[in-house]
Structure formats: structure tokens, C-alpha cells
mmCIF file of C-alpha atoms in Angstrom:
data_model
loop_
_atom_site.group_PDB
_atom_site.id
_atom_site.type_symbol
_atom_site.label_atom_id
_atom_site.label_comp_id
_atom_site.label_asym_id
_atom_site.label_seq_id
_atom_site.Cartn_x
_atom_site.Cartn_y
_atom_site.Cartn_z
ATOM 1 C CA UNK A 260 -9.017 8.670 -10.715
ATOM 2 C CA UNK A 261 -9.095 11.309 -13.394
ATOM 3 C CA UNK A 262 -8.570 14.277 -11.064
ATOM 4 C CA UNK A 263 -5.317 15.426 -9.482
ATOM 5 C CA UNK A 264 -4.294 13.348 -6.480
ATOM 6 C CA UNK A 265 -2.225 14.176 -3.401
ATOM 7 C CA UNK A 266 -1.110 11.106 -1.426
ATOM 8 C CA UNK A 267 0.282 12.003 2.009
ATOM 9 C CA UNK A 268 2.265 9.448 3.971
ATOM 10 C CA UNK A 269 3.912 10.195 7.304
ATOM 11 C CA UNK A 270 7.575 9.284 7.689
ATOM 12 C CA UNK A 271 6.687 7.056 10.663
ATOM 13 C CA UNK A 272 4.145 5.156 8.542
ATOM 14 C CA UNK A 273 6.713 4.750 5.756
ATOM 15 C CA UNK A 274 9.261 3.544 8.329
ATOM 16 C CA UNK A 275 6.718 0.967 9.608
ATOM 17 C CA UNK A 276 6.143 -0.363 6.080
ATOM 18 C CA UNK A 277 9.886 -0.573 5.351
ATOM 19 C CA UNK A 278 10.485 -2.255 8.722
ATOM 20 C CA UNK A 279 7.750 -4.806 7.954
ATOM 21 C CA UNK A 280 9.374 -5.559 4.577
ATOM 22 C CA UNK A 281 12.747 -6.072 6.260
ATOM 23 C CA UNK A 282 11.264 -8.353 8.958
ATOM 24 C CA UNK A 283 9.701 -10.587 6.286
ATOM 25 C CA UNK A 284 12.744 -10.621 3.989
ATOM 26 C CA UNK A 285 13.434 -12.671 1.850
ATOM 27 C CA UNK A 286 9.648 -13.181 1.549
ATOM 28 C CA UNK A 287 7.142 -10.608 0.350
ATOM 29 C CA UNK A 288 5.237 -8.755 3.043
ATOM 30 C CA UNK A 289 1.774 -7.266 2.618
ATOM 31 C CA UNK A 290 -0.497 -4.885 4.431
ATOM 32 C CA UNK A 291 -2.887 -1.954 4.253
ATOM 33 C CA UNK A 292 -2.494 1.797 4.456
ATOM 34 C CA UNK A 293 -5.699 3.217 5.880
ATOM 35 C CA UNK A 294 -6.831 6.769 6.430
ATOM 36 C CA UNK A 295 -9.089 9.440 5.029
ATOM 37 C CA UNK A 296 -9.829 10.616 1.519
ATOM 38 C CA UNK A 297 -11.363 14.018 0.748
ATOM 39 C CA UNK A 298 -11.460 16.807 -1.797
ATOM 40 C CA UNK A 299 -9.299 19.862 -1.082
ATOM 41 C CA UNK A 300 -8.661 22.725 -3.496
ATOM 42 C CA UNK A 301 -9.647 20.634 -6.506
ATOM 43 C CA UNK A 302 -7.369 17.714 -5.545
ATOM 44 C CA UNK A 303 -8.365 14.359 -4.165
ATOM 45 C CA UNK A 304 -6.314 14.099 -0.986
ATOM 46 C CA UNK A 305 -5.360 10.761 0.580
ATOM 47 C CA UNK A 306 -4.018 11.010 4.126
ATOM 48 C CA UNK A 307 -2.594 7.835 5.664
ATOM 49 C CA UNK A 308 -3.445 7.504 9.356
ATOM 50 C CA UNK A 309 -2.473 3.904 10.097
ATOM 51 C CA UNK A 310 -0.496 0.914 8.815
ATOM 52 C CA UNK A 311 -2.077 -2.535 9.194
ATOM 53 C CA UNK A 312 0.242 -5.492 8.705
ATOM 54 C CA UNK A 313 -1.247 -8.565 7.063
ATOM 55 C CA UNK A 314 0.085 -12.104 6.865
ATOM 56 C CA UNK A 315 1.292 -13.333 3.466
ATOM 57 C CA UNK A 316 -0.461 -16.679 3.192
ATOM 58 C CA UNK A 317 1.785 -17.764 0.289
ATOM 59 C CA UNK A 318 5.082 -17.360 2.190
ATOM 60 C CA UNK A 319 6.674 -16.518 -1.169
ATOM 61 C CA UNK A 320 9.481 -14.259 -2.367
ATOM 62 C CA UNK A 321 7.626 -13.429 -5.586
ATOM 63 C CA UNK A 322 3.915 -13.085 -4.764
ATOM 64 C CA UNK A 323 1.515 -12.395 -1.930
ATOM 65 C CA UNK A 324 -1.995 -13.158 -0.802
ATOM 66 C CA UNK A 325 -3.214 -11.871 2.519
ATOM 67 C CA UNK A 326 -4.419 -14.564 4.867
ATOM 68 C CA UNK A 327 -8.196 -14.568 5.382
ATOM 69 C CA UNK A 328 -7.710 -14.323 9.160
ATOM 70 C CA UNK A 329 -5.496 -11.228 9.020
ATOM 71 C CA UNK A 330 -7.776 -9.559 6.449
ATOM 72 C CA UNK A 331 -10.904 -10.374 8.483
ATOM 73 C CA UNK A 332 -9.365 -8.835 11.610
ATOM 74 C CA UNK A 333 -8.272 -5.738 9.663
ATOM 75 C CA UNK A 334 -11.738 -5.266 8.167
ATOM 76 C CA UNK A 335 -13.380 -5.724 11.574
ATOM 77 C CA UNK A 336 -11.069 -3.100 13.083
ATOM 78 C CA UNK A 337 -11.721 -0.734 10.166
ATOM 79 C CA UNK A 338 -15.483 -0.940 10.639
ATOM 80 C CA UNK A 339 -15.015 0.465 14.148
ATOM 81 C CA UNK A 340 -13.167 3.523 12.814
ATOM 82 C CA UNK A 341 -13.936 6.217 10.252
ATOM 83 C CA UNK A 342 -10.941 5.148 8.169
ATOM 84 C CA UNK A 343 -10.889 3.452 4.777
ATOM 85 C CA UNK A 344 -8.346 1.481 2.771
ATOM 86 C CA UNK A 345 -6.243 3.911 0.737
ATOM 87 C CA UNK A 346 -3.556 1.505 -0.474
ATOM 88 C CA UNK A 347 -2.431 -2.073 -0.328
ATOM 89 C CA UNK A 348 1.289 -2.397 0.214
ATOM 90 C CA UNK A 349 3.665 -5.243 -0.447
ATOM 91 C CA UNK A 350 7.358 -5.766 -1.030
ATOM 92 C CA UNK A 351 9.468 -6.925 -3.921
ATOM 93 C CA UNK A 352 12.398 -8.209 -1.838
ATOM 94 C CA UNK A 353 15.022 -8.196 -4.594
ATOM 95 C CA UNK A 354 13.520 -6.221 -7.465
ATOM 96 C CA UNK A 355 12.225 -2.775 -8.342
ATOM 97 C CA UNK A 356 8.952 -1.383 -6.946
ATOM 98 C CA UNK A 357 7.005 -1.818 -10.195
ATOM 99 C CA UNK A 358 3.772 -3.869 -10.288
ATOM 100 C CA UNK A 359 4.177 -7.304 -11.846
ATOM 101 C CA UNK A 360 1.525 -8.838 -14.087
ATOM 102 C CA UNK A 361 0.415 -10.941 -11.061
ATOM 103 C CA UNK A 362 0.135 -7.760 -8.970
ATOM 104 C CA UNK A 363 -2.006 -6.112 -11.642
ATOM 105 C CA UNK A 364 -4.291 -9.143 -12.133
ATOM 106 C CA UNK A 365 -4.824 -9.568 -8.387
ATOM 107 C CA UNK A 366 -5.384 -5.892 -7.543
ATOM 108 C CA UNK A 367 -8.659 -5.271 -5.698
ATOM 109 C CA UNK A 368 -9.910 -1.980 -7.089
ATOM 110 C CA UNK A 369 -8.856 1.030 -9.153
ATOM 111 C CA UNK A 370 -9.989 3.135 -6.174
ATOM 112 C CA UNK A 371 -7.181 1.698 -4.019
ATOM 113 C CA UNK A 372 -3.527 2.498 -4.633
ATOM 114 C CA UNK A 373 -0.712 -0.043 -4.624
ATOM 115 C CA UNK A 374 2.447 0.837 -2.704
ATOM 116 C CA UNK A 375 5.479 -1.344 -3.359
ATOM 117 C CA UNK A 376 8.768 -1.445 -1.449
ATOM 118 C CA UNK A 377 11.501 -2.680 -3.755
ATOM 119 C CA UNK A 378 15.031 -3.968 -3.170
ATOM 120 C CA UNK A 379 14.355 -4.280 0.546
ATOM 121 C CA UNK A 380 17.938 -4.834 1.749
ATOM 122 C CA UNK A 381 19.659 -2.294 -0.507
ATOM 123 C CA UNK A 382 17.852 0.669 -2.062
ATOM 124 C CA UNK A 383 14.491 0.470 -0.261
ATOM 125 C CA UNK A 384 12.802 2.137 -3.256
ATOM 126 C CA UNK A 385 9.113 2.890 -2.871
ATOM 127 C CA UNK A 386 6.583 3.279 -5.676
ATOM 128 C CA UNK A 387 2.952 4.346 -5.500
ATOM 129 C CA UNK A 388 0.760 3.030 -8.296
ATOM 130 C CA UNK A 389 -2.762 3.392 -9.566
ATOM 131 C CA UNK A 390 -3.984 0.290 -11.392
ATOM 132 C CA UNK A 391 -6.790 1.226 -13.791
ATOM 133 C CA UNK A 392 -9.757 -0.976 -14.682
ATOM 134 C CA UNK A 393 -7.992 -1.672 -17.972
ATOM 135 C CA UNK A 394 -4.923 -2.940 -16.089
ATOM 136 C CA UNK A 395 -2.740 0.072 -16.855
ATOM 137 C CA UNK A 396 -0.289 1.133 -14.172
ATOM 138 C CA UNK A 397 0.195 4.827 -13.447
ATOM 139 C CA UNK A 398 2.862 5.945 -10.996
ATOM 140 C CA UNK A 399 1.913 8.755 -8.604
ATOM 141 C CA UNK A 400 4.099 10.963 -6.415
ATOM 142 C CA UNK A 401 3.791 10.864 -2.630
ATOM 143 C CA UNK A 402 4.325 13.600 -0.099
ATOM 144 C CA UNK A 403 6.236 12.269 2.905
ATOM 145 C CA UNK A 404 5.398 14.246 6.036
ATOM 146 C CA UNK A 405 7.380 14.502 9.228
ATOM 147 C CA UNK A 406 5.317 13.153 12.140
#
């Protein structure tokens, strides 16, 4: 993603992701942020329209893998809409929202962002990351909108 990016996330969507991370605590949660992506005034704009919770098959506090069933259902639902996957989210229950080496190795595509909720019970920090094909991590700002 070499051009400027604007990632818009509604406060209600962010609340849903944080709530999901708190429900799953002390385990990692995972899910998808889906919406639309388009070019506007020379910036690639990502607008989140929906949060899709997935099941963490690993039931772990340090890694995640979405269950095939929850991913299959999500993909089936997505096909019936005009939305696409903008980001995969997951939580780091007791650490900062920075991608681990496992997160980087398991990331699906450089076209999809990674949103991480860190320190779920205390700070609730959120980081938005681009993972390049070379495995570099680049943090991006988000614009939180009131919905």
C-alpha cells in the first residue's frame, strides 16, 4: 500500500471489537472488519461497515486461528454483500497491540490490515498495522467516527 491511506472505524464498531476481546478474556479473540475500499482525493479510503466475530480454534491466550466453520460462515455472508475484508482483528489480552512474529507469519495478505486490541482489562490500546510482503510491520492511524 504505497499510497496514503485513511482507515475509518465507527465508535460502535470499535466498541464491538473491544467488547468481544473482553468477553473472550483471558483468551485471544479474533474476527473481521469488513466494509468498502475506494479512492478519494488521492487517498485509499477504508470504511468499516460491519464487525464479524470469529471463533478462536486454539483457545489460547497467546495466539489465534479462526475456526474453519466460523470463517466459512463469514465468507458465505460476505459473498451476499458488496463488502470486503478490510482488516483481521485479534486481541493481546495482557500485552501491547503490536504484531508478534506469529501474527506476522500467519497474516493472510498485505492488502488486509491487522487491528490488535492490547491490554484488554486495563488500557484497551488499539493498533492498526499493515504487514508487508517482506514481513515488515507499519503502524497506521485510524479515524474513529461517531455513529
